Amino acid sequence: IFFRLHSTMSEEKFTVDCSALSDSLATSFKNSKPWLIKNFLLLGLTAALIIGLAVPAPGALLSNIKWQGFRVVQTINVVIIFFISGLSLKTDEITAALKAWGPLLYGFVMILFVTPLAGFIAISLPLEREFTTGLALFASVPTTLTSGITMVREAGGNWVLAMMLTVGTNLLAVLTLPVALKFLLQFAEVNIDALDLLWKLSITKLVPLVIGKAVRMVSKAMRSFATNHKTALGLTNNFNLILVVWQTISRASSSILTQTFGSICVIVLCGVGLHLIYLLVNITLLAAFRFRIKEHKACLLMCSQKTLPVAMAALSFLNEEQIGDAGLVAIPCIVGHLSQLFIDARIVASMRPSDVKPLESPLEPPSPLADNGAEAEEGAPKV
């Protein structure tokens, strides 16, 4: 009888302890969930770097699946990113942004034609060819797909103008990026096929973006879906970007692990320095143009940032026999992306008007089109 009583009491205690532990874990997850969502991209890129270097075989295997010159898995990841971005585009926001034609023109010129000139500085640095190529590639791509819009809105800037700069420059970059890279890298004695890159970027970036936008326009159900699942779609975009980075790092893990700590530190400093140069140039020019304060903030942030997804998409289509190990080329792009997020987050905090509440961290986009998405303002166009 005593044994049975003891066993029953032990079982009840075990059940209570398990229940308490389960409740505690559930509460902890609920409390930490917002933080995890906000920092999903940062955590994911860190995990991709660690796993890709520690266990490179799975990522390298997926990355080496090719068909007609395309890396199949990475191409699927890129197509998903830009299809979701097109699905999130709102026509009314684009139309409204066209009214600010002065700042809009400034943004297009700076993003597509002026900031890529920093690539000449990059290729002249006394670094390994892969690192200078990576810096030149990152300098050549357009503005961020998402984080910039989030930051502009949080800073009290014209987020609709930021949206238009994002859409317009990323569409035109299909034409300008191959030419810019061809022009820059020939000075580093790196030859690329600009027409081939143009074709591949059109297929994997422009076409999915247009299809996504068309689906949104013709399907009310898809419009509602995109509106009601902004965070989920944003996380899906970021997850696919993380997968692209993971495969790239895995494929070149042996080369990356041979680099010295000092060389990695130099790359970090170069990534930070590139963004600081962009900020300094834009601060100087915008002081002369004297745009309205909201347009000033939008142009400063959007014209100083570069997008990682487009850089990784372009990198996946470049011939490694010509550019070297893609994993090494990717490092400056990743460092540049993370450095601009952290630096600009501090700038945004100093710009934020007192009546604007802080939004979610720019490391994670509430909406897929904002490299971290932006929620629409109350009363803003919804279509």
PDB file of C-alpha atoms in Angstrom, residues 118-127 132-133 135-136 183-188:
ATOM      1  CA  ALA A 118      32.843  53.651 -55.086  1.00  0.00           C
ATOM      2  CA  GLY A 119      33.629  50.344 -56.759  1.00  0.00           C
ATOM      3  CA  PHE A 120      36.720  51.984 -58.251  1.00  0.00           C
ATOM      4  CA  ILE A 121      38.006  52.609 -54.732  1.00  0.00           C
ATOM      5  CA  ALA A 122      37.194  49.005 -53.823  1.00  0.00           C
ATOM      6  CA  ILE A 123      39.086  47.373 -56.682  1.00  0.00           C
ATOM      7  CA  SER A 124      42.167  49.527 -56.008  1.00  0.00           C
ATOM      8  CA  LEU A 125      42.516  48.327 -52.407  1.00  0.00           C
ATOM      9  CA  PRO A 126      45.509  46.048 -51.650  1.00  0.00           C
ATOM     10  CA  LEU A 127      43.311  43.065 -50.762  1.00  0.00           C
ATOM     11  CA  THR A 132      37.792  43.648 -53.799  1.00  0.00           C
ATOM     12  CA  THR A 133      35.350  41.991 -56.215  1.00  0.00           C
ATOM     13  CA  LEU A 135      33.116  45.224 -52.382  1.00  0.00           C
ATOM     14  CA  ALA A 136      32.733  46.331 -56.012  1.00  0.00           C
ATOM     15  CA  PHE A 183      32.965  48.188 -66.395  1.00  0.00           C
ATOM     16  CA  LEU A 184      34.328  48.000 -62.824  1.00  0.00           C
ATOM     17  CA  LEU A 185      35.740  44.493 -62.846  1.00  0.00           C
ATOM     18  CA  GLN A 186      37.612  44.871 -66.107  1.00  0.00           C
ATOM     19  CA  PHE A 187      39.961  47.210 -64.213  1.00  0.00           C
ATOM     20  CA  ALA A 188      40.568  44.356 -61.782  1.00  0.00           C
TER      21      ALA A 188
END
